JSON list of C-alpha atoms in Angstrom, two decimals:
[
{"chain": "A", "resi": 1, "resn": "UNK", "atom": "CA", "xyz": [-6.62, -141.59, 95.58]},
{"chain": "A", "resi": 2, "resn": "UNK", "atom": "CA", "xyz": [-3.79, -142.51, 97.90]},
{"chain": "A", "resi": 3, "resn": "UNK", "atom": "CA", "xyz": [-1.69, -139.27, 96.47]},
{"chain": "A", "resi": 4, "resn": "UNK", "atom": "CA", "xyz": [-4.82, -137.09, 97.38]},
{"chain": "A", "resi": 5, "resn": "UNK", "atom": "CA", "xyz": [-5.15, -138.92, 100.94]},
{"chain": "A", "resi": 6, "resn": "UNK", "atom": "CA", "xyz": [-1.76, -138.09, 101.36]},
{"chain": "A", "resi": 7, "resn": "UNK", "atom": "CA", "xyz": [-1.82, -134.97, 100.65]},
{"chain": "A", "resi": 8, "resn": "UNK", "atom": "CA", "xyz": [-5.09, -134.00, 102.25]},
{"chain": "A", "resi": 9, "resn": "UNK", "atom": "CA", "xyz": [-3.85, -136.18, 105.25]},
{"chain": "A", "resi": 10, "resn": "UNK", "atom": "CA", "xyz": [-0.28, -133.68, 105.15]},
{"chain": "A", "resi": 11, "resn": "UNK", "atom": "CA", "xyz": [-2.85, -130.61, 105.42]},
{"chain": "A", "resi": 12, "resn": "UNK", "atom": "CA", "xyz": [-4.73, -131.90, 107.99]},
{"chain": "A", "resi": 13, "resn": "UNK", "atom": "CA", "xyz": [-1.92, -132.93, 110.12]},
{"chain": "A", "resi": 14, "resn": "UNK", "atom": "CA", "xyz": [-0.33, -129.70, 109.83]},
{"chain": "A", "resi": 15, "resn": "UNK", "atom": "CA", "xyz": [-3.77, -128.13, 110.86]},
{"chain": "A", "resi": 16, "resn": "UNK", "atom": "CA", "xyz": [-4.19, -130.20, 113.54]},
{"chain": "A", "resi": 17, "resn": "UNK", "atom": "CA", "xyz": [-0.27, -130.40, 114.75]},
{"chain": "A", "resi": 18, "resn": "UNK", "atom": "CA", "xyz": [-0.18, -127.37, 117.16]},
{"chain": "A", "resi": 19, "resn": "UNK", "atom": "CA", "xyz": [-3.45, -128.63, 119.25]},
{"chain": "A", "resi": 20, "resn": "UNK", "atom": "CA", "xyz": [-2.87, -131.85, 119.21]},
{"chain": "A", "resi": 21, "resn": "UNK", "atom": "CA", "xyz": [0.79, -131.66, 119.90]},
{"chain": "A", "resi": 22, "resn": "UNK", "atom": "CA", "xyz": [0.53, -130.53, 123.61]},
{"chain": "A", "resi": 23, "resn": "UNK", "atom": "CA", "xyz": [-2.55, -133.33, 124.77]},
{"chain": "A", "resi": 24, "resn": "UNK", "atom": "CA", "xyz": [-0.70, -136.42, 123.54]},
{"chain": "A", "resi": 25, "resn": "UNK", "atom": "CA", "xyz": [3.32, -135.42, 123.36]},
{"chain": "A", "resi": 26, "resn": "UNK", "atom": "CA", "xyz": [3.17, -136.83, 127.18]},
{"chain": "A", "resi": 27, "resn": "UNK", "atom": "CA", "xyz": [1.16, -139.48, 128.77]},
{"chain": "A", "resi": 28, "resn": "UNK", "atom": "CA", "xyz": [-1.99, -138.26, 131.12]},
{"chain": "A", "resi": 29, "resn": "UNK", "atom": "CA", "xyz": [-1.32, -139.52, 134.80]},
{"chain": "A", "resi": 30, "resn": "UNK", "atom": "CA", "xyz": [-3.58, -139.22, 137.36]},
{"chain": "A", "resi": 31, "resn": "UNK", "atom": "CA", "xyz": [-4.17, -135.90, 138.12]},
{"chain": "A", "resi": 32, "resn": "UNK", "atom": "CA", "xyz": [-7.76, -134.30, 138.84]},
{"chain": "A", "resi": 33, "resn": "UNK", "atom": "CA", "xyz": [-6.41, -131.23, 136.71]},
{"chain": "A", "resi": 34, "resn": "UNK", "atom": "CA", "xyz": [-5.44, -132.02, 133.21]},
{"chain": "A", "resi": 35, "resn": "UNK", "atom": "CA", "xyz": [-2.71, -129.41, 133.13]},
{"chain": "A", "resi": 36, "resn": "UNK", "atom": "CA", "xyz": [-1.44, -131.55, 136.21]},
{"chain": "A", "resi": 37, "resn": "UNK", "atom": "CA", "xyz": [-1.69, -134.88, 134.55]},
{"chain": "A", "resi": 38, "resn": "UNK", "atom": "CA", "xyz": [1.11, -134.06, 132.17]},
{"chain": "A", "resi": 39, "resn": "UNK", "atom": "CA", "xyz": [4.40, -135.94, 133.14]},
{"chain": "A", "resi": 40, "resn": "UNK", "atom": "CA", "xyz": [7.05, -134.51, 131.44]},
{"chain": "A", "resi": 41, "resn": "UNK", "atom": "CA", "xyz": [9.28, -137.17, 132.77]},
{"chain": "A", "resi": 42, "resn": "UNK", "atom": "CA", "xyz": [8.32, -139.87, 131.02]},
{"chain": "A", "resi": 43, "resn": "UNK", "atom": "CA", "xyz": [10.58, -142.27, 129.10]},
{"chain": "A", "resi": 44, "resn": "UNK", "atom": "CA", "xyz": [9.34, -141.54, 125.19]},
{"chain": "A", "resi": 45, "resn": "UNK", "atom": "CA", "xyz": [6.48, -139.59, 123.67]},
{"chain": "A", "resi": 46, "resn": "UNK", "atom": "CA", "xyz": [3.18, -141.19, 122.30]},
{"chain": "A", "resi": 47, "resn": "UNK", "atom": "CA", "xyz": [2.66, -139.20, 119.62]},
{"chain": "A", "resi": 48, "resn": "UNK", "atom": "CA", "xyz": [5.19, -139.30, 116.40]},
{"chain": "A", "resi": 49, "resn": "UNK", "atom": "CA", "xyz": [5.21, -136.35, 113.74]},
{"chain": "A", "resi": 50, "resn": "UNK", "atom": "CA", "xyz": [8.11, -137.82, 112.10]},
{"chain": "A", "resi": 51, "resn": "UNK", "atom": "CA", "xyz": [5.99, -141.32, 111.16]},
{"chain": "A", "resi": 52, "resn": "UNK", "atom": "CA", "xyz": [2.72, -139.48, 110.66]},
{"chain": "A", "resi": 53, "resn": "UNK", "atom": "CA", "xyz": [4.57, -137.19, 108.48]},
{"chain": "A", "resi": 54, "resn": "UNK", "atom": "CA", "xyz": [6.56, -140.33, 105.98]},
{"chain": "A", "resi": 55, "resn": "UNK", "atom": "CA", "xyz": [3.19, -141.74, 105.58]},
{"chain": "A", "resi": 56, "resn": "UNK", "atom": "CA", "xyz": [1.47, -138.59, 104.33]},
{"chain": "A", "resi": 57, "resn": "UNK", "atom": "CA", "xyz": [4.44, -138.58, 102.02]},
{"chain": "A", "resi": 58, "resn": "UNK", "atom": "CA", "xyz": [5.00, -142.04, 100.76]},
{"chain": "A", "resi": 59, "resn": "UNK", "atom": "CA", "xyz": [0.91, -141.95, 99.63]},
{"chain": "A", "resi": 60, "resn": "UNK", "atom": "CA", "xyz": [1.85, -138.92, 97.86]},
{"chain": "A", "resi": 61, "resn": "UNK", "atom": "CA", "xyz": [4.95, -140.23, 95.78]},
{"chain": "A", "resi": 62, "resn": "UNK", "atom": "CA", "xyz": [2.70, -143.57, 94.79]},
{"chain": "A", "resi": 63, "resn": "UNK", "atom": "CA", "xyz": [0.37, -141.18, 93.36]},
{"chain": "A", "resi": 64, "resn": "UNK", "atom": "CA", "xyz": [2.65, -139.27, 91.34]},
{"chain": "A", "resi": 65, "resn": "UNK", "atom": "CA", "xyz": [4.39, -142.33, 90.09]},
{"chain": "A", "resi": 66, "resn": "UNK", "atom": "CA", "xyz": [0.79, -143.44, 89.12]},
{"chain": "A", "resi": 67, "resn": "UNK", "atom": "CA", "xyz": [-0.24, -140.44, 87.18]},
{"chain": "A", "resi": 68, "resn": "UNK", "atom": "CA", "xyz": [3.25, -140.84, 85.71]},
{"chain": "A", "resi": 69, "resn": "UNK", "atom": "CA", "xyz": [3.08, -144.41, 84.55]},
{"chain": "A", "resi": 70, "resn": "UNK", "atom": "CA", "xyz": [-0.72, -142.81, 83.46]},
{"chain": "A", "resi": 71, "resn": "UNK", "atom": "CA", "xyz": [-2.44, -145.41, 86.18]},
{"chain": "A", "resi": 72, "resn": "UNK", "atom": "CA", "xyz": [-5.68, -143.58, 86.57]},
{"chain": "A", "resi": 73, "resn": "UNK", "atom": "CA", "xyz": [-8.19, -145.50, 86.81]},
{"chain": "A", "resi": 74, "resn": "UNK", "atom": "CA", "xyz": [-10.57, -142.78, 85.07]},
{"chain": "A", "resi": 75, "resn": "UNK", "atom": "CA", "xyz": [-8.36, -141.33, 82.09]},
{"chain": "A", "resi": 76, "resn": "UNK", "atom": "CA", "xyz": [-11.00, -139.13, 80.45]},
{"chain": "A", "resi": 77, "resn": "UNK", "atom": "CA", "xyz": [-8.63, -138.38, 77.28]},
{"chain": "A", "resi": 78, "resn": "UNK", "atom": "CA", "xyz": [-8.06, -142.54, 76.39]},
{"chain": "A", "resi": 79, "resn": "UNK", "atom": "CA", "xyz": [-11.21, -143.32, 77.13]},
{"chain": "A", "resi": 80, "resn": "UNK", "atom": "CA", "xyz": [-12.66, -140.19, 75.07]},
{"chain": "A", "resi": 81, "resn": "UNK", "atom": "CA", "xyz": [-10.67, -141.41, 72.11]},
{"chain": "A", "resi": 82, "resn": "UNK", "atom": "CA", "xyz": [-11.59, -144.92, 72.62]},
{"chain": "A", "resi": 83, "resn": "UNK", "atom": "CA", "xyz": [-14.96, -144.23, 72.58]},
{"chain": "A", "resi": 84, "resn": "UNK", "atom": "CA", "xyz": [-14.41, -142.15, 69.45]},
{"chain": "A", "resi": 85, "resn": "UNK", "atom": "CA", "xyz": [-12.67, -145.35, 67.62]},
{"chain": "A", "resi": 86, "resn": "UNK", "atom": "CA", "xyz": [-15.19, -147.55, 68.41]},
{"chain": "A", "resi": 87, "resn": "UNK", "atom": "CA", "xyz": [-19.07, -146.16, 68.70]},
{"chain": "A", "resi": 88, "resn": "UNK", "atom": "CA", "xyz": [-19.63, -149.61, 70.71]},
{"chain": "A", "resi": 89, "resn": "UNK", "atom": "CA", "xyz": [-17.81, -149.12, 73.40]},
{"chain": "A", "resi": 90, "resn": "UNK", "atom": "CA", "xyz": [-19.35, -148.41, 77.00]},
{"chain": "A", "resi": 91, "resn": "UNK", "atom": "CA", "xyz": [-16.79, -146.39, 79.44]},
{"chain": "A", "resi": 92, "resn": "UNK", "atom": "CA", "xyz": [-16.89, -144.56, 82.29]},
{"chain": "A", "resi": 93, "resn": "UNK", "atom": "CA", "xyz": [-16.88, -141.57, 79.45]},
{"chain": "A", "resi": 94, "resn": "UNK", "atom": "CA", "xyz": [-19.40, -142.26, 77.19]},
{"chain": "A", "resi": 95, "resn": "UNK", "atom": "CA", "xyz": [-21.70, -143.26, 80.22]},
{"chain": "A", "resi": 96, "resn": "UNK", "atom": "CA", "xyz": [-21.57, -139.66, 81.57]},
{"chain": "A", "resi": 97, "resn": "UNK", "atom": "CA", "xyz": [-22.06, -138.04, 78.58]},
{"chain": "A", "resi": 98, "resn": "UNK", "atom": "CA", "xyz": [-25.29, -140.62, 78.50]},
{"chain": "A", "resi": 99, "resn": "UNK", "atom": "CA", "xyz": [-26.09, -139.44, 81.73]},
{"chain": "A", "resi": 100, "resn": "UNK", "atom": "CA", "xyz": [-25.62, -135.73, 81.31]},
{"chain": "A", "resi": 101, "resn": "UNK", "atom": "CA", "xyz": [-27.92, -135.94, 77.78]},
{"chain": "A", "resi": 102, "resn": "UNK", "atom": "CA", "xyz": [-30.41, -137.76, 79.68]},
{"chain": "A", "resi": 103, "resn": "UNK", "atom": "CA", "xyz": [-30.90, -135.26, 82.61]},
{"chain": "A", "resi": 104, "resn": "UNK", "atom": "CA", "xyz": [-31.28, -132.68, 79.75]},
{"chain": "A", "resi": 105, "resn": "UNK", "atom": "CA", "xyz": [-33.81, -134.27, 78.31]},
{"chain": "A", "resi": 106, "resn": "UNK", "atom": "CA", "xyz": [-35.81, -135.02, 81.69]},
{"chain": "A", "resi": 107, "resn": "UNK", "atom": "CA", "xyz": [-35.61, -131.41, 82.54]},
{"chain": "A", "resi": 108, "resn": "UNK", "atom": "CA", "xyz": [-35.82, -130.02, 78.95]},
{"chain": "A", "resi": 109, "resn": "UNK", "atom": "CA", "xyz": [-39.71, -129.63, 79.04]},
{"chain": "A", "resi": 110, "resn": "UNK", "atom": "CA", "xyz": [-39.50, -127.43, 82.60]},
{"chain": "A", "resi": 111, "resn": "UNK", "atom": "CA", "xyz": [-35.93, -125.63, 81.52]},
{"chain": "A", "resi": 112, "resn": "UNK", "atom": "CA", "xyz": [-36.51, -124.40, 78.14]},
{"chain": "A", "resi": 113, "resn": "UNK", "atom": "CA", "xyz": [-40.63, -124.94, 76.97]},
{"chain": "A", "resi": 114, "resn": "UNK", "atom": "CA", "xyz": [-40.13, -122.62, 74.11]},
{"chain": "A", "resi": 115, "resn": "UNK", "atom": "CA", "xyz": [-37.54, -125.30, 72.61]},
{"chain": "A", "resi": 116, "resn": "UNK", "atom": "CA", "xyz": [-38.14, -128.04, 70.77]},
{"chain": "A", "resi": 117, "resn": "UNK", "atom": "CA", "xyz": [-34.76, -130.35, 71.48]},
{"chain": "A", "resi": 118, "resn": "UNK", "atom": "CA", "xyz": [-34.24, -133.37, 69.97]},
{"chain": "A", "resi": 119, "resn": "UNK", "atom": "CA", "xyz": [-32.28, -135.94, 71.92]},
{"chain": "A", "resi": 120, "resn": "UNK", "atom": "CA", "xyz": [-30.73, -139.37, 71.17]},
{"chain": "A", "resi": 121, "resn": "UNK", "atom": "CA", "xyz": [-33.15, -142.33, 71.63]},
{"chain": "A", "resi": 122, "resn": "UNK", "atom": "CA", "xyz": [-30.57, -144.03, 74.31]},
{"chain": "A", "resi": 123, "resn": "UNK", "atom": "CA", "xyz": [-31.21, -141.01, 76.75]},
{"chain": "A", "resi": 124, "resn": "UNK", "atom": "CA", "xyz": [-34.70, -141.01, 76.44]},
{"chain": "A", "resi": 125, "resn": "UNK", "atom": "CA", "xyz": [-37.01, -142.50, 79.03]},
{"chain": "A", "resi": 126, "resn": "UNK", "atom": "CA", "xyz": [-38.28, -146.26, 78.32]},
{"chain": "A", "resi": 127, "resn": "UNK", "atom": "CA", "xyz": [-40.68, -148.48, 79.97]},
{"chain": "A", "resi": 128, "resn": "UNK", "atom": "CA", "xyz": [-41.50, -147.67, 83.33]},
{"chain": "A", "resi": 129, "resn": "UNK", "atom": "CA", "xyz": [-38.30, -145.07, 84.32]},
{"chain": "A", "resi": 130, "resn": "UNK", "atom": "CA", "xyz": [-39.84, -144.70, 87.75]}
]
């Protein structure tokens, strides 16, 4: 998440760069006009590209030393073959396959009437599902 903040963060700033560089590179005074408020003069600039810029990149280098050192959180492949070793296990895998079998067969009757599907008794509706 940090890799994708970074680099969504890196797009966004470079968007953003050219309008934003010209209202805060100099401090507003107290002009009436904006234009006028602008004091080139000023001792340093408020806005930094060059900090903005290293974070934007230092969230994208912990992400690909995460995916690297295979730190996702969500690892669809380990947790498919997990799941696959042992039929008791519960992951973030096996519940979306439990989901996605279960919306089937809520919407089966409407989808496809002229089918008769048979679906797993743990993605069926029990008790009260409303």
């Amino acid at each position: 998440m940090t890799g994708v903040a970074g680099v969504l963060g890196a797009a966004l700033m470079c968007v953003i760069h050219g309008a934003t560089i010209e209202n805060t590179l100099f401090e507003d005074g107290d002009g009436v006009n904006t234009f006028r408020a602008f004091n080139p003069t000023q001792a340093e600039e408020t806005y930094s590209i060059v900090n903005a810029n290293r974070f934007c990149l230092w969230m994208s280098t912990l992400e690909v030393v995460g995916l690297a050192l295979n730190l996702c959180a969500n690892d669809f492949v380990s947790q498919k073959i997990r799941a696959v070793e042992d039929p008791g296990i519960e992951n973030f895998y096996t519940k979306n396959i439990l989901l996605k079998e279960g919306i089937q067969a809520w919407m089966a009757a409407q989808d496809q009437p002229h089918e008769i599907l048979i679906f797993r008794k743990e993605v069926l509706p029990r008790g009260n599902a409303f």
